Amino acid sequence: MKTLKSLVRGQWHEADSGFADLVNPSTGEIVARASSAGIDFPAAYAFARDIGGPALRTLSVARRGALLKQVSKEIHQHREELIALSLMNSGATRKDAKFDLDGATGTLAYYASLSRDAGDARYVALDDGLQLGRTTRFWGRHLLVPRQGVAVHINAFNFPAWGFAEKAAQAILAGMPVITKPATSTAMVTERCIEIIQEAGILPEGVLSLICGSTGDLLSLLGGQDVLAFTGSADTALKLRSYPNLLGSNTRANLEADSLNAAVLGPGVDDDSDTWDLFLADVFREMTQKSGQKCTAVRRILVPQDRLAPVREALCDRLAGIVVGNPSDGSVNMGPLATADQLQDAVDGIALLRKSSELVFGTGERCDGIGAEPGTGFYMAPVLLEAGDPAGATVLHQHEVFGPVATLMPYDGSPQAASELVAMAGGTLVTSLYCDDQSFVESFTAGSGAYTGRLYLGSRKMADQAPGSGVALPQSLHGGPGRAGGGEELGGLRGIAIYSQPVAIQGSRPMVDKLCGEFHSR
Ligand code: NAP
């Protein structure tokens, strides 16, 4: 059985105790083990900060971008091997595994491309400047200066490649060394990605470290120059943000947590229109891709009362085409949940939601999978629920079931009612609206925009180009208010702001312009 290693102080560390098992969720078989026992966390942190940080900061932004491009290419060259690992350790179908890996390499390549015009700049400026004195001789600009600490990245189990890569791309381009920690249950893909990068000798020593297993006392070492970026559940987010040293030194913490995303069908959408087809295709994909284990998955489907029956029927038809089972069987198009605990949480969560809704598709219980021994694996068929009174059932807006599960919710067809239901989740990563009526779009945006990080406006004019509401494109912000964690990642060069100190520079115009250079994030 494989023992996962950590990369600290430029060396591979293998623990000899305290192991957690990693399981193939399609079979229940133990495939690896991981532990961080024996890591000297203060030394690992100091190495990243004092060796990796300075090495990175002496490089120009363009040079850092070139490193990201090499990292992207190197991971891509190992795509088939990584897909096979993902099938084994995450239960991902081939399509789901590609989504994770191509998301990782695509985001790295995108951040590399942003630095193409950076010349020899070592900083990114936020603007061109403005006159501060009587004349333009006294001039001001804003500059992003890399923080001189360490970026600690803690990721969720569902995107072992993309999760690590999107955070690392932003930090490294900004000039911060990274210590990345994947969720233990699916860490095999991340561990292999880091091994590939290390073997290729791309990054200066100390720029990228890996912890497989617990973070030990790492978080208690962080101070005002460090960054903690976390993706996972709201409960863990609260625990991490409450570390006294993080609060005491105002350590930058960027948190991406739970999200009960809504897909809203606007009024007057004909069921033979492109907008209708896009709505159904997106909802179906967002319920079933990666077995619904996506932070951007649709959990709430808001439909005008008079369209409820055709939407229910069309969704049930599509869900009936799902074949749940071991992804190594060619007929399977949805794999298992990632762990036994995730499956149990989903079963318990559906039972809770059913107190305020009816089951209209699926059972909400474990099932056997095609291509798997009966009784083995963590399988669940998709579940569609329907709520009679969604405004009166708080739990449907607050309890996230992280699986192939969503709830149909009727509303009266007004933008106000739709916005109020969206807001009941207390903050989401994405809200999608399917509507060709501009005035509805405007009222809905005014009512619900403050409760979401991204508004995806599905309409007939973009239907043939849209990648779907669930894709976190690196060009756009990813994050959301309230329950969604309050974080902001990606969004092009805005994403490097997390890892930088924005400094207001004031002085003589030639001196300020020479210091800040031509490369800016606008
Ligand atoms: P989780 O249990 O909160 O774990 C997330 C990460 O935190 C894992 O790496 C975990 O490590 C680590 N962790 C847990 N307790 C910790 C502690 N005390 N100190 C340091 N690290 C700790 O979440 P999950 O089950 O992996 O992921 C599912 C959740 O993530 C869902 O709620 C989903 O909504 C959310 N999610 C959000 C986004 C987003 O972008 N907003 C994206 C994906 C997922 P171990 O695995 O070693 O315990």
Coordinates of C-alpha atoms and ligand atoms in Angstrom, one line a residue:
M1 CA 0.0 0.0 0.0
K2 CA 1.3 3.5 -0.9
T3 CA 2.3 5.8 1.9
L4 CA 1.8 9.4 0.9
K5 CA 4.8 11.7 1.6
S6 CA 4.9 15.4 2.5
L7 CA 7.4 17.9 0.9
V8 CA 8.9 20.1 3.5
R9 CA 12.3 22.0 3.6
G10 CA 12.9 20.8 0.1
Q11 CA 12.9 17.1 1.2
W12 CA 10.3 14.3 1.1
H13 CA 9.1 13.3 4.5
E14 CA 7.5 10.0 5.2
A15 CA 5.8 9.5 8.6
D16 CA 6.0 6.3 10.5
S17 CA 2.8 6.7 12.7
G18 CA -0.6 8.3 13.0
F19 CA -1.9 7.2 9.6
A20 CA -5.3 7.8 8.1
D21 CA -6.4 5.4 5.4
L22 CA -7.3 6.6 1.9
V23 CA -10.0 4.5 0.3
N24 CA -11.2 3.7 -3.2
P25 CA -14.8 4.9 -2.9
S26 CA -16.0 2.6 -5.7
T27 CA -14.9 -0.5 -3.9
G28 CA -14.2 0.4 -0.3
E29 CA -10.7 -0.9 -0.6
I30 CA -7.8 0.9 1.2
V31 CA -5.4 2.3 -1.4
A32 CA -3.0 4.5 0.5
R33 CA -2.3 6.0 3.9
A34 CA -1.2 9.5 5.0
S35 CA 0.2 11.2 8.1
S36 CA 2.2 14.3 8.8
A37 CA 3.6 12.9 12.1
G38 CA 7.2 13.9 12.6
I39 CA 7.1 17.0 10.5
D40 CA 8.9 19.9 12.2
F41 CA 6.3 22.6 11.3
P42 CA 8.2 25.6 12.6
A43 CA 11.2 24.6 10.5
A44 CA 9.0 23.9 7.4
Y45 CA 7.3 27.2 7.8
A46 CA 10.6 29.1 8.2
F47 CA 12.1 27.3 5.2
A48 CA 9.2 28.4 2.9
R49 CA 9.3 32.0 4.3
D50 CA 13.1 32.5 4.4
I51 CA 14.2 30.5 1.4
G52 CA 11.2 30.2 -1.0
G53 CA 9.9 33.7 -0.4
P54 CA 13.0 35.7 -1.2
A55 CA 13.8 33.5 -4.2
L56 CA 10.4 34.2 -5.7
R57 CA 10.4 37.9 -4.9
T58 CA 13.7 38.5 -6.8
L59 CA 12.0 37.2 -10.0
S60 CA 10.0 39.4 -12.2
V61 CA 6.3 38.9 -12.5
A62 CA 6.8 37.6 -16.1
R63 CA 9.4 35.1 -14.9
R64 CA 7.0 33.8 -12.2
G65 CA 4.4 33.5 -14.9
A66 CA 6.8 31.5 -17.0
L67 CA 7.3 29.1 -14.1
L68 CA 3.5 28.6 -13.9
K69 CA 3.4 27.8 -17.6
Q70 CA 6.0 25.1 -17.1
V71 CA 4.1 23.7 -14.1
S72 CA 0.9 23.6 -16.2
K73 CA 2.6 21.8 -19.1
E74 CA 4.3 19.3 -16.8
I75 CA 1.0 18.3 -15.1
H76 CA -0.7 18.1 -18.5
Q77 CA 2.0 15.7 -19.7
H78 CA 1.0 13.3 -16.9
R79 CA -2.8 13.7 -17.5
E80 CA -3.6 10.1 -18.2
E81 CA -1.7 8.9 -15.1
L82 CA -3.5 11.5 -12.9
I83 CA -6.9 10.6 -14.4
A84 CA -6.3 7.0 -13.4
L85 CA -5.3 8.1 -9.8
S86 CA -8.5 10.2 -9.6
L87 CA -10.7 7.3 -10.6
M88 CA -9.1 5.2 -7.9
N89 CA -8.9 7.7 -5.0
S90 CA -12.0 10.0 -5.7
G91 CA -14.3 7.6 -7.6
A92 CA -14.4 10.3 -10.3
T93 CA -15.6 9.3 -13.8
R94 CA -13.1 10.0 -16.5
K95 CA -15.1 13.1 -17.5
D96 CA -15.1 14.3 -13.8
A97 CA -11.4 13.7 -13.5
K98 CA -10.6 15.6 -16.7
F99 CA -12.7 18.5 -15.4
D100 CA -10.5 18.7 -12.3
L101 CA -7.2 18.3 -14.1
D102 CA -8.0 20.5 -17.0
G103 CA -9.3 23.1 -14.6
A104 CA -5.9 22.9 -12.8
T105 CA -3.7 23.2 -15.9
G106 CA -6.0 25.8 -17.5
T107 CA -5.9 28.0 -14.5
L108 CA -2.1 27.8 -14.2
A109 CA -1.8 28.6 -17.9
Y110 CA -4.3 31.5 -17.6
Y111 CA -2.3 33.1 -14.7
A112 CA 0.9 32.5 -16.7
S113 CA -0.7 34.4 -19.7
L114 CA -1.6 37.4 -17.5
S115 CA 2.1 38.1 -17.0
R116 CA 2.9 38.2 -20.7
D117 CA 2.9 42.0 -20.9
A118 CA 4.6 42.5 -17.6
G119 CA 8.1 43.3 -19.1
D120 CA 10.6 43.3 -16.3
A121 CA 8.1 44.5 -13.6
R122 CA 8.4 43.0 -10.2
Y123 CA 5.2 44.5 -9.0
V124 CA 1.6 44.9 -10.2
A125 CA 0.2 48.4 -10.0
L126 CA -3.4 48.9 -9.4
D127 CA -3.8 52.0 -11.4
D128 CA -2.1 54.7 -13.7
G129 CA -2.0 57.3 -10.9
L130 CA -3.6 60.5 -10.0
Q131 CA -2.6 64.1 -9.2
L132 CA -2.4 64.7 -5.5
G133 CA -0.8 68.2 -5.4
R134 CA -1.4 71.6 -7.0
T135 CA 0.3 70.3 -10.1
T136 CA 1.1 66.8 -11.4
R137 CA 4.5 66.9 -9.7
F138 CA 3.0 65.4 -6.5
W139 CA 1.6 62.1 -7.8
G140 CA -0.1 59.0 -6.3
R141 CA -0.5 55.4 -7.3
H142 CA -1.4 52.1 -5.7
L143 CA 0.9 49.2 -5.9
L144 CA 0.6 45.5 -4.9
V145 CA 3.7 44.5 -3.0
P146 CA 4.1 40.7 -2.3
R147 CA 3.6 39.8 1.4
Q148 CA 6.7 38.5 3.0
G149 CA 5.2 35.5 4.7
V150 CA 3.9 32.1 3.6
A151 CA 0.6 31.3 1.8
V152 CA -0.9 28.3 3.6
H153 CA -3.6 26.6 1.4
I154 CA -6.0 24.1 2.9
N155 CA -8.3 22.5 0.3
A156 CA -11.5 20.4 0.1
F157 CA -11.6 16.8 -1.1
N158 CA -13.6 17.4 -4.3
F159 CA -11.0 19.1 -6.5
P160 CA -7.6 17.6 -5.6
A161 CA -5.8 19.1 -8.6
W162 CA -7.8 22.3 -9.4
G163 CA -8.1 23.3 -5.8
F164 CA -4.3 23.2 -5.2
A165 CA -3.5 24.7 -8.6
E166 CA -5.8 27.7 -8.6
K167 CA -4.6 28.9 -5.2
A168 CA -0.9 28.2 -6.0
A169 CA -1.1 30.1 -9.3
Q170 CA -2.3 33.3 -7.7
A171 CA 0.1 33.1 -4.8
I172 CA 3.2 32.3 -6.9
L173 CA 2.4 35.0 -9.5
A174 CA 2.1 37.4 -6.6
G175 CA 5.4 36.3 -5.2
M176 CA 4.5 34.3 -2.1
P177 CA 5.7 30.7 -1.3
V178 CA 3.0 28.1 -0.8
I179 CA 2.5 25.3 1.7
T180 CA -0.5 23.3 0.4
K181 CA -2.5 20.8 2.3
P182 CA -5.0 18.7 0.4
A183 CA -8.0 17.0 2.1
T184 CA -6.5 13.7 3.3
S185 CA -9.2 11.5 1.8
T186 CA -8.4 12.3 -1.8
A187 CA -4.8 13.5 -1.4
M188 CA -3.2 11.0 -3.9
V189 CA -3.7 13.3 -7.0
T190 CA -2.3 16.3 -5.2
E191 CA 0.7 14.4 -3.9
R192 CA 1.5 13.1 -7.4
C193 CA 1.1 16.6 -8.9
I194 CA 3.6 18.1 -6.4
E195 CA 6.0 15.1 -7.1
I196 CA 5.8 15.8 -10.8
I197 CA 6.6 19.5 -10.3
Q198 CA 9.4 18.6 -7.9
E199 CA 10.9 16.0 -10.2
A200 CA 10.9 18.5 -13.1
G201 CA 12.9 20.9 -11.0
I202 CA 10.7 23.9 -12.1
L203 CA 10.3 26.0 -9.0
P204 CA 13.0 27.4 -6.8
E205 CA 13.5 25.5 -3.5
G206 CA 11.0 26.4 -0.8
V207 CA 8.4 27.9 -3.2
L208 CA 6.0 24.9 -3.0
S209 CA 5.7 22.6 0.0
L210 CA 3.1 19.9 0.7
I211 CA 1.6 18.6 3.8
C212 CA -0.3 15.2 3.6
G213 CA -2.2 14.7 6.8
S214 CA -2.9 17.2 9.6
T215 CA -1.4 20.7 9.7
G216 CA 0.0 20.1 13.3
D217 CA 0.9 23.4 14.8
L218 CA 1.4 25.2 11.5
L219 CA -1.6 27.5 11.8
S220 CA -0.5 28.8 15.2
L221 CA 2.8 30.0 13.6
L222 CA 1.0 32.4 11.1
G223 CA 1.3 36.1 11.6
G224 CA 0.5 39.4 9.8
Q225 CA 2.6 38.7 6.6
D226 CA 1.1 35.3 6.1
V227 CA -2.1 34.3 4.2
L228 CA -4.5 31.4 5.0
A229 CA -6.6 30.4 2.1
F230 CA -9.2 27.7 2.9
T231 CA -11.8 25.8 1.0
G232 CA -14.1 23.4 2.8
S233 CA -17.0 23.4 5.1
A234 CA -18.4 26.4 7.0
D235 CA -17.7 24.6 10.4
T236 CA -14.0 24.1 9.6
A237 CA -13.8 27.7 8.3
L238 CA -15.1 29.1 11.6
K239 CA -12.7 26.9 13.5
L240 CA -9.7 28.1 11.5
R241 CA -10.6 31.8 11.4
S242 CA -10.9 31.7 15.2
Y243 CA -7.2 30.9 15.9
P244 CA -6.1 33.7 18.3
N245 CA -2.9 34.4 16.5
L246 CA -4.7 34.9 13.2
L247 CA -7.2 37.3 14.9
G248 CA -4.5 39.0 16.9
S249 CA -2.2 39.7 14.0
N250 CA -5.0 40.2 11.4
T251 CA -3.6 37.5 9.2
R252 CA -5.3 37.6 5.8
A253 CA -7.7 34.7 5.7
N254 CA -9.6 33.9 2.5
L255 CA -12.3 31.4 3.1
E256 CA -14.5 29.6 0.6
A257 CA -17.2 27.5 2.4
D258 CA -20.7 26.0 1.9
S259 CA -23.0 27.3 -0.7
L260 CA -26.6 26.5 -1.4
N261 CA -26.6 27.9 -5.0
A262 CA -29.8 28.6 -6.7
A263 CA -30.8 28.2 -10.4
V264 CA -33.8 30.5 -11.1
L265 CA -36.1 30.0 -14.1
G266 CA -37.5 33.4 -15.1
P267 CA -41.2 33.8 -16.2
G268 CA -42.3 33.4 -19.8
V269 CA -39.5 31.0 -20.8
D270 CA -41.1 28.7 -23.5
D271 CA -40.3 25.0 -23.2
D272 CA -39.1 24.9 -26.9
S273 CA -36.6 27.8 -26.4
D274 CA -32.8 27.8 -26.1
T275 CA -33.1 29.4 -22.7
W276 CA -35.3 26.5 -21.4
D277 CA -32.8 23.9 -22.8
L278 CA -29.9 25.7 -21.2
F279 CA -31.7 25.9 -17.8
L280 CA -32.4 22.1 -17.9
A281 CA -28.9 21.2 -19.1
D282 CA -27.2 23.3 -16.4
V283 CA -29.4 22.1 -13.6
F284 CA -28.9 18.5 -14.6
R285 CA -25.2 18.8 -15.0
E286 CA -24.8 20.7 -11.7
M287 CA -26.8 18.0 -9.8
T288 CA -24.8 15.1 -11.2
Q289 CA -21.3 16.2 -12.3
K290 CA -18.8 14.9 -9.7
S291 CA -21.8 13.3 -8.1
G292 CA -23.0 16.7 -6.9
Q293 CA -19.8 17.2 -4.9
K294 CA -19.1 20.7 -6.2
C295 CA -19.2 23.9 -4.3
T296 CA -20.9 25.5 -7.3
A297 CA -23.5 22.7 -7.7
V298 CA -27.2 23.7 -7.9
R299 CA -29.0 22.9 -4.6
R300 CA -32.1 25.0 -5.1
I301 CA -34.2 25.2 -8.3
L302 CA -36.6 28.1 -8.3
V303 CA -39.4 27.8 -10.8
P304 CA -42.5 29.9 -11.5
Q305 CA -45.5 28.0 -10.0
D306 CA -47.1 27.5 -13.4
R307 CA -43.9 25.8 -14.8
L308 CA -43.3 23.4 -11.9
A309 CA -44.9 20.4 -13.6
P310 CA -43.0 20.5 -16.9
V311 CA -39.7 21.3 -15.1
R312 CA -40.2 18.3 -12.7
E313 CA -41.1 16.0 -15.6
A314 CA -38.1 17.1 -17.8
L315 CA -35.6 16.8 -14.9
C316 CA -36.9 13.4 -13.8
D317 CA -36.5 12.2 -17.5
R318 CA -32.9 13.3 -17.6
L319 CA -32.1 12.0 -14.1
A320 CA -33.5 8.6 -15.2
G321 CA -30.5 8.4 -17.7
I322 CA -27.9 8.4 -14.9
V323 CA -26.1 5.2 -14.4
V324 CA -24.5 5.1 -10.9
G325 CA -21.5 2.8 -10.4
N326 CA -17.8 2.1 -10.6
P327 CA -16.3 4.6 -13.2
S328 CA -14.2 1.8 -14.5
D329 CA -17.4 0.3 -16.1
G330 CA -17.9 2.0 -19.4
S331 CA -21.7 2.4 -18.9
V332 CA -21.4 4.4 -15.7
N333 CA -21.9 8.2 -15.9
M334 CA -21.9 9.0 -12.2
G335 CA -19.5 7.7 -9.6
P336 CA -19.8 7.2 -5.9
L337 CA -19.5 9.8 -3.1
A338 CA -15.9 10.3 -2.0
T339 CA -16.0 8.7 1.4
A340 CA -18.3 6.7 3.7
D341 CA -18.7 9.8 5.9
Q342 CA -19.8 11.9 2.9
L343 CA -22.4 9.2 2.0
Q344 CA -23.7 9.1 5.6
D345 CA -23.8 12.9 5.7
A346 CA -25.8 12.9 2.4
V347 CA -28.3 10.2 3.7
D348 CA -28.8 12.2 7.0
G349 CA -29.0 15.5 5.2
I350 CA -31.7 14.3 2.8
A351 CA -33.7 12.9 5.7
L352 CA -33.5 16.4 7.3
L353 CA -34.6 18.1 4.1
R354 CA -37.5 15.7 3.6
K355 CA -39.1 17.0 6.8
S356 CA -39.9 20.1 4.7
S357 CA -40.1 18.6 1.2
E358 CA -41.3 15.6 -0.9
L359 CA -39.1 13.1 -2.7
V360 CA -39.9 13.2 -6.4
F361 CA -36.9 11.3 -7.7
G362 CA -34.4 8.8 -6.1
T363 CA -34.5 7.3 -2.7
G364 CA -32.0 9.2 -0.6
E365 CA -30.4 6.0 0.5
R366 CA -27.2 4.1 -0.4
C367 CA -27.6 1.9 -3.5
D368 CA -25.4 -0.7 -5.1
G369 CA -23.3 0.5 -8.1
I370 CA -23.0 -1.0 -11.6
G371 CA -19.7 -2.7 -11.9
A372 CA -19.2 -3.0 -8.1
E373 CA -19.7 -5.9 -5.7
P374 CA -23.1 -5.6 -4.0
G375 CA -22.7 -3.9 -0.6
T376 CA -19.4 -2.3 -1.5
G377 CA -18.8 1.4 -2.5
F378 CA -20.4 4.7 -1.5
Y379 CA -23.1 5.0 -4.1
M380 CA -26.2 7.1 -4.2
A381 CA -28.5 7.8 -7.1
P382 CA -29.6 11.4 -7.8
V383 CA -32.3 12.9 -5.6
L384 CA -34.8 15.5 -6.5
L385 CA -36.9 17.0 -3.8
E386 CA -39.8 19.4 -4.0
A387 CA -40.9 21.9 -1.5
G388 CA -44.5 23.1 -1.2
D389 CA -43.7 26.2 0.9
P390 CA -40.0 27.1 0.3
A391 CA -40.3 30.5 2.1
G392 CA -41.4 28.7 5.2
A393 CA -38.7 26.1 5.3
T394 CA -35.5 27.6 6.5
V395 CA -33.6 24.3 6.5
L396 CA -33.9 23.9 2.7
H397 CA -31.9 27.1 2.4
Q398 CA -29.4 26.4 5.1
H399 CA -28.5 22.8 5.1
E400 CA -26.1 21.9 2.3
V401 CA -26.2 18.2 1.2
F402 CA -22.9 17.7 -0.6
G403 CA -24.1 15.1 -3.1
P404 CA -26.4 14.7 -6.2
V405 CA -29.3 16.4 -4.5
A406 CA -31.4 19.5 -5.3
T407 CA -34.8 20.8 -4.3
L408 CA -37.5 22.2 -6.6
M409 CA -39.0 25.4 -5.2
P410 CA -42.0 27.2 -6.7
Y411 CA -42.3 31.0 -6.6
D412 CA -44.9 33.4 -7.9
G413 CA -42.8 34.5 -10.9
S414 CA -41.8 37.9 -9.6
P415 CA -38.2 39.0 -9.2
Q416 CA -38.9 40.0 -5.6
A417 CA -40.1 36.6 -4.5
A418 CA -37.2 34.9 -6.4
S419 CA -34.7 37.3 -4.7
E420 CA -36.1 36.7 -1.3
L421 CA -35.7 32.9 -1.7
V422 CA -32.1 33.3 -3.0
A423 CA -31.2 35.5 0.0
M424 CA -32.5 32.9 2.5
A425 CA -29.3 30.9 2.0
G426 CA -27.3 33.8 3.6
G427 CA -24.7 34.0 0.8
T428 CA -23.9 31.8 -2.2
L429 CA -21.0 31.3 -4.6
V430 CA -23.2 31.5 -7.7
T431 CA -26.8 32.2 -8.6
S432 CA -28.0 31.4 -12.1
L433 CA -31.0 33.1 -13.7
Y434 CA -32.5 31.8 -17.0
C435 CA -34.4 34.6 -18.5
D436 CA -34.7 36.8 -21.7
D437 CA -36.6 39.6 -20.0
Q438 CA -34.2 42.6 -19.3
S439 CA -36.4 44.2 -16.7
F440 CA -36.7 41.0 -14.7
V441 CA -32.9 40.6 -14.9
E442 CA -32.5 44.2 -13.5
S443 CA -34.9 43.8 -10.6
F444 CA -33.6 40.4 -9.7
T445 CA -30.0 41.7 -9.7
A446 CA -31.0 44.6 -7.4
G447 CA -32.7 42.2 -5.1
S448 CA -30.3 39.2 -5.0
G449 CA -26.9 40.5 -6.1
A450 CA -25.7 41.3 -2.6
Y451 CA -26.2 37.7 -1.6
T452 CA -24.0 36.0 -4.2
G453 CA -20.5 36.1 -5.5
R454 CA -21.4 35.5 -9.2
L455 CA -24.6 36.0 -11.2
Y456 CA -24.8 33.8 -14.3
L457 CA -27.4 35.2 -16.6
G458 CA -28.5 32.4 -18.9
S459 CA -30.3 33.5 -22.1
R460 CA -30.9 32.5 -25.7
K461 CA -28.1 34.9 -26.8
M462 CA -25.3 33.2 -24.9
A463 CA -26.7 29.6 -24.7
D464 CA -24.4 28.1 -27.3
Q465 CA -21.2 29.6 -25.7
A466 CA -21.8 29.2 -22.0
P467 CA -19.7 26.6 -20.2
G468 CA -22.4 26.1 -17.5
S469 CA -23.0 27.9 -14.2
G470 CA -20.7 25.6 -12.2
V471 CA -17.4 26.5 -13.8
A472 CA -15.2 28.8 -11.8
L473 CA -13.6 30.6 -14.7
P474 CA -10.3 32.2 -13.6
Q475 CA -11.2 35.5 -15.3
S476 CA -14.1 36.0 -12.9
L477 CA -14.3 36.3 -9.2
H478 CA -14.9 33.1 -7.2
G479 CA -16.2 33.4 -3.7
G480 CA -19.4 34.6 -2.0
P481 CA -20.7 36.5 1.1
G482 CA -21.9 35.1 4.4
R483 CA -22.3 31.3 4.5
A484 CA -20.1 31.0 1.4
G485 CA -17.2 32.2 3.5
G486 CA -16.8 35.8 2.5
G487 CA -13.8 35.1 0.3
E488 CA -12.7 36.3 -3.1
E489 CA -10.4 34.3 -5.3
L490 CA -9.5 34.4 -9.0
G491 CA -10.9 37.3 -11.1
G492 CA -7.8 37.7 -13.2
L493 CA -5.1 39.8 -11.5
R494 CA -7.5 40.7 -8.7
G495 CA -6.7 37.2 -7.4
I496 CA -3.1 38.2 -6.6
A497 CA -4.3 41.0 -4.3
I498 CA -5.0 38.4 -1.5
Y499 CA -1.2 37.6 -1.5
S500 CA -0.1 41.3 -1.7
Q501 CA -0.2 44.4 0.4
P502 CA -1.8 47.2 -1.5
V503 CA 0.4 50.2 -0.8
A504 CA -0.5 53.8 -1.6
I505 CA 2.6 55.3 -3.1
Q506 CA 2.9 59.1 -2.9
G507 CA 5.8 61.2 -4.3
S508 CA 7.2 62.9 -7.3
R509 CA 5.6 61.7 -10.5
P510 CA 8.8 60.4 -12.2
M511 CA 9.9 58.6 -9.0
V512 CA 6.4 57.0 -8.5
D513 CA 6.0 56.0 -12.1
K514 CA 9.5 54.5 -12.3
L515 CA 8.8 52.5 -9.2
C516 CA 5.3 51.3 -10.2
G517 CA 6.1 50.7 -13.8
E518 CA 3.7 50.1 -16.7
F519 CA 2.1 46.8 -15.7
H520 CA -1.2 47.3 -13.9
S521 CA -4.2 45.2 -13.1
R522 CA -6.9 47.2 -14.7
Ligands
NAP1 P1 -13.8 20.0 5.5 O1 -14.1 18.8 6.3 O2 -14.1 21.4 6.1 O3 -12.2 19.9 5.1 C1 -11.6 20.9 4.3 C2 -10.1 20.9 4.6 O4 -9.9 21.4 5.9 C3 -9.5 19.5 4.5 O5 -8.2 19.7 3.9 C4 -9.3 19.1 6.0 O6 -8.3 18.2 6.2 C5 -9.0 20.5 6.6 N1 -9.3 20.6 8.0 C6 -10.3 20.1 8.7 N2 -10.2 20.4 10.0 C7 -9.0 21.1 10.1 C8 -8.3 21.7 11.2 N3 -8.8 21.7 12.4 N4 -7.2 22.3 11.0 C9 -6.6 22.4 9.7 N5 -7.3 21.8 8.6 C10 -8.4 21.2 8.8 O7 -14.5 20.0 4.1 P2 -14.6 18.9 3.0 O8 -15.5 17.8 3.6 O9 -13.2 18.5 2.5 O10 -15.3 19.6 1.8 C11 -16.6 19.7 1.6 C12 -17.1 21.1 1.9 O11 -16.3 22.0 1.2 C13 -18.5 21.3 1.5 O12 -19.2 21.9 2.5 C14 -18.4 22.3 0.3 O13 -19.4 23.2 0.2 C15 -17.1 23.0 0.6 N6 -16.5 23.5 -0.6 C16 -16.4 24.8 -0.9 C17 -15.8 25.3 -2.0 C18 -15.8 26.7 -2.3 O14 -15.1 27.1 -3.3 N7 -16.5 27.6 -1.6 C19 -15.2 24.4 -2.9 C20 -15.2 23.0 -2.6 C21 -15.9 22.6 -1.4 P3 -8.5 16.7 6.4 O15 -9.1 16.1 5.2 O16 -7.1 16.2 6.7 O17 -9.5 16.6 7.6

